[in-house]
Amino acid sequence: MNKTHHEKLIDKFNRHINYVRISVTDRCDFRCTYCMSEKMQFVPRAQLLTLEEIAFIAQAFTELGVEKIRITGGEPLIRKNVMQLFENIGKLPKLKELTITTNGSKLLTLAQPLKDAGVQRINISLDSLDPERFRKITRTGNLESVISGIDKALSLDFKKLKINSVILKNRNHDEVIDLVNFAIDRKIDISFIEEMPLGIIDEHNRDEVYYSSDQIKTDLECSHELIPTAISTGGPSRYYKIIDTETKVGFISPHSHNFCSQCNRVRLTAEGQLLLCLGQEHSVSLKKIIRKFPGDIEELKNVIRNAMDIKPKGHEFDLSEKPIIFRHMNVTGG
Ligand code: SAM
Ligand code: SF4
């Protein structure tokens, strides 16, 4: 069949790509130690895609069978006029699910507009329940405002809220049970993420703070009974139900459990670079295409289809080596 008639995005390894994560800014009001160095160089604003361009690319993806879009960053909710983008993407007829990953700092005021724009799920990052430690990990964050944001979102009946926690040895590994109890109290899910070697950071040595998903699971089993579930998001998470609660706990384990064979996603950076793999450099500039052929959605769709041919088989993270990926997570769109 002629490639241009494909309604689906299928790569060389027969993986079906139906999920796009879009970073709308690399900037952030936090400076989490595992994500950024203290002094960061951000992309000059003039180099970013405009919100209209992002919406246009989102439309092209939905016309190619993408059903789920996650807006992320950096901190997506600090981009000026970003709510306009949520409203426009929320109206795309073929999109089944619009989601966001946020640090929660702006949720108190923006949870309602997100809900009104059609956002169904929110992932909120929360690594510590101790205000001082929270400040230390995020360098600038305020725990209380994040928790009020989470509680505001809870009151609005989103389809799903989930907590994401990056666990680091001797930083917050002793909080895994407290974090799970926080989620249980609120009847929401929680995922624990192993730190990934994305970009150069200055606060710690990544292999010294490595704390594996298996260690977290063992810690949790001291106080909770976990039952494996078959839930698959096409992503790196494995989920367990916590018995006698409404909470599931996920483990995102790029080191200890390779998930690439199930990969169903690609990422768009705030500068308009389509990244085919979180852990590799393969990419295509969609910004160049939409600026060369303004308004030509067929040309854009063709470039996206062809890009699937360079989606690599998988990542090759190795904590003992210098980072092979110089992009920080805030650029990649975690
Ligand atoms: N600012 C938003 C937030 O923090 O939720 C969205 C972007 S942030 C890059 C997305 C997720 O990536 C967060 O849950 C964060 O904890 C995680 N993250 C950042 N750097 C990471 C790293 N080096 N390894 C693993 N996860 C990372
Ligand atoms: Fe900002 Fe999210 Fe990175 Fe923390 S993890 S610095 S909140 S982009």
PDB file of C-alpha atoms in Angstrom, residues 192-194 196 210 212-214 236-238 250-259 315:
ATOM      1  CA  PHE A 192       7.457   5.727  41.142  1.00  0.00           C
ATOM      2  CA  ILE A 193      10.028   6.702  38.541  1.00  0.00           C
ATOM      3  CA  GLU A 194      13.660   5.668  38.402  1.00  0.00           C
ATOM      4  CA  MET A 196      16.996   8.682  33.986  1.00  0.00           C
ATOM      5  CA  TYR A 210      19.938   5.107  42.085  1.00  0.00           C
ATOM      6  CA  SER A 212      15.469   0.646  41.929  1.00  0.00           C
ATOM      7  CA  SER A 213      11.784  -0.039  41.484  1.00  0.00           C
ATOM      8  CA  ASP A 214      12.350  -3.465  43.009  1.00  0.00           C
ATOM      9  CA  PRO A 236       7.184   1.730  30.874  1.00  0.00           C
ATOM     10  CA  SER A 237       4.867   1.355  33.877  1.00  0.00           C
ATOM     11  CA  ARG A 238       3.998  -1.879  35.618  1.00  0.00           C
ATOM     12  CA  GLY A 250       3.060   1.966  39.135  1.00  0.00           C
ATOM     13  CA  PHE A 251       6.763   1.448  38.664  1.00  0.00           C
ATOM     14  CA  ILE A 252       8.500   3.199  35.814  1.00  0.00           C
ATOM     15  CA  SER A 253      11.792   1.420  35.489  1.00  0.00           C
ATOM     16  CA  PRO A 254      13.881   2.389  32.508  1.00  0.00           C
ATOM     17  CA  HIS A 255      16.949   0.680  33.995  1.00  0.00           C
ATOM     18  CA  SER A 256      15.681  -2.455  35.577  1.00  0.00           C
ATOM     19  CA  HIS A 257      12.886  -3.305  33.116  1.00  0.00           C
ATOM     20  CA  ASN A 258      13.259  -2.507  29.464  1.00  0.00           C
ATOM     21  CA  PHE A 259       9.969  -1.399  27.964  1.00  0.00           C
ATOM     22  CA  HIS A 315      17.153   3.301  24.491  1.00  0.00           C
TER      23      HIS A 315
END
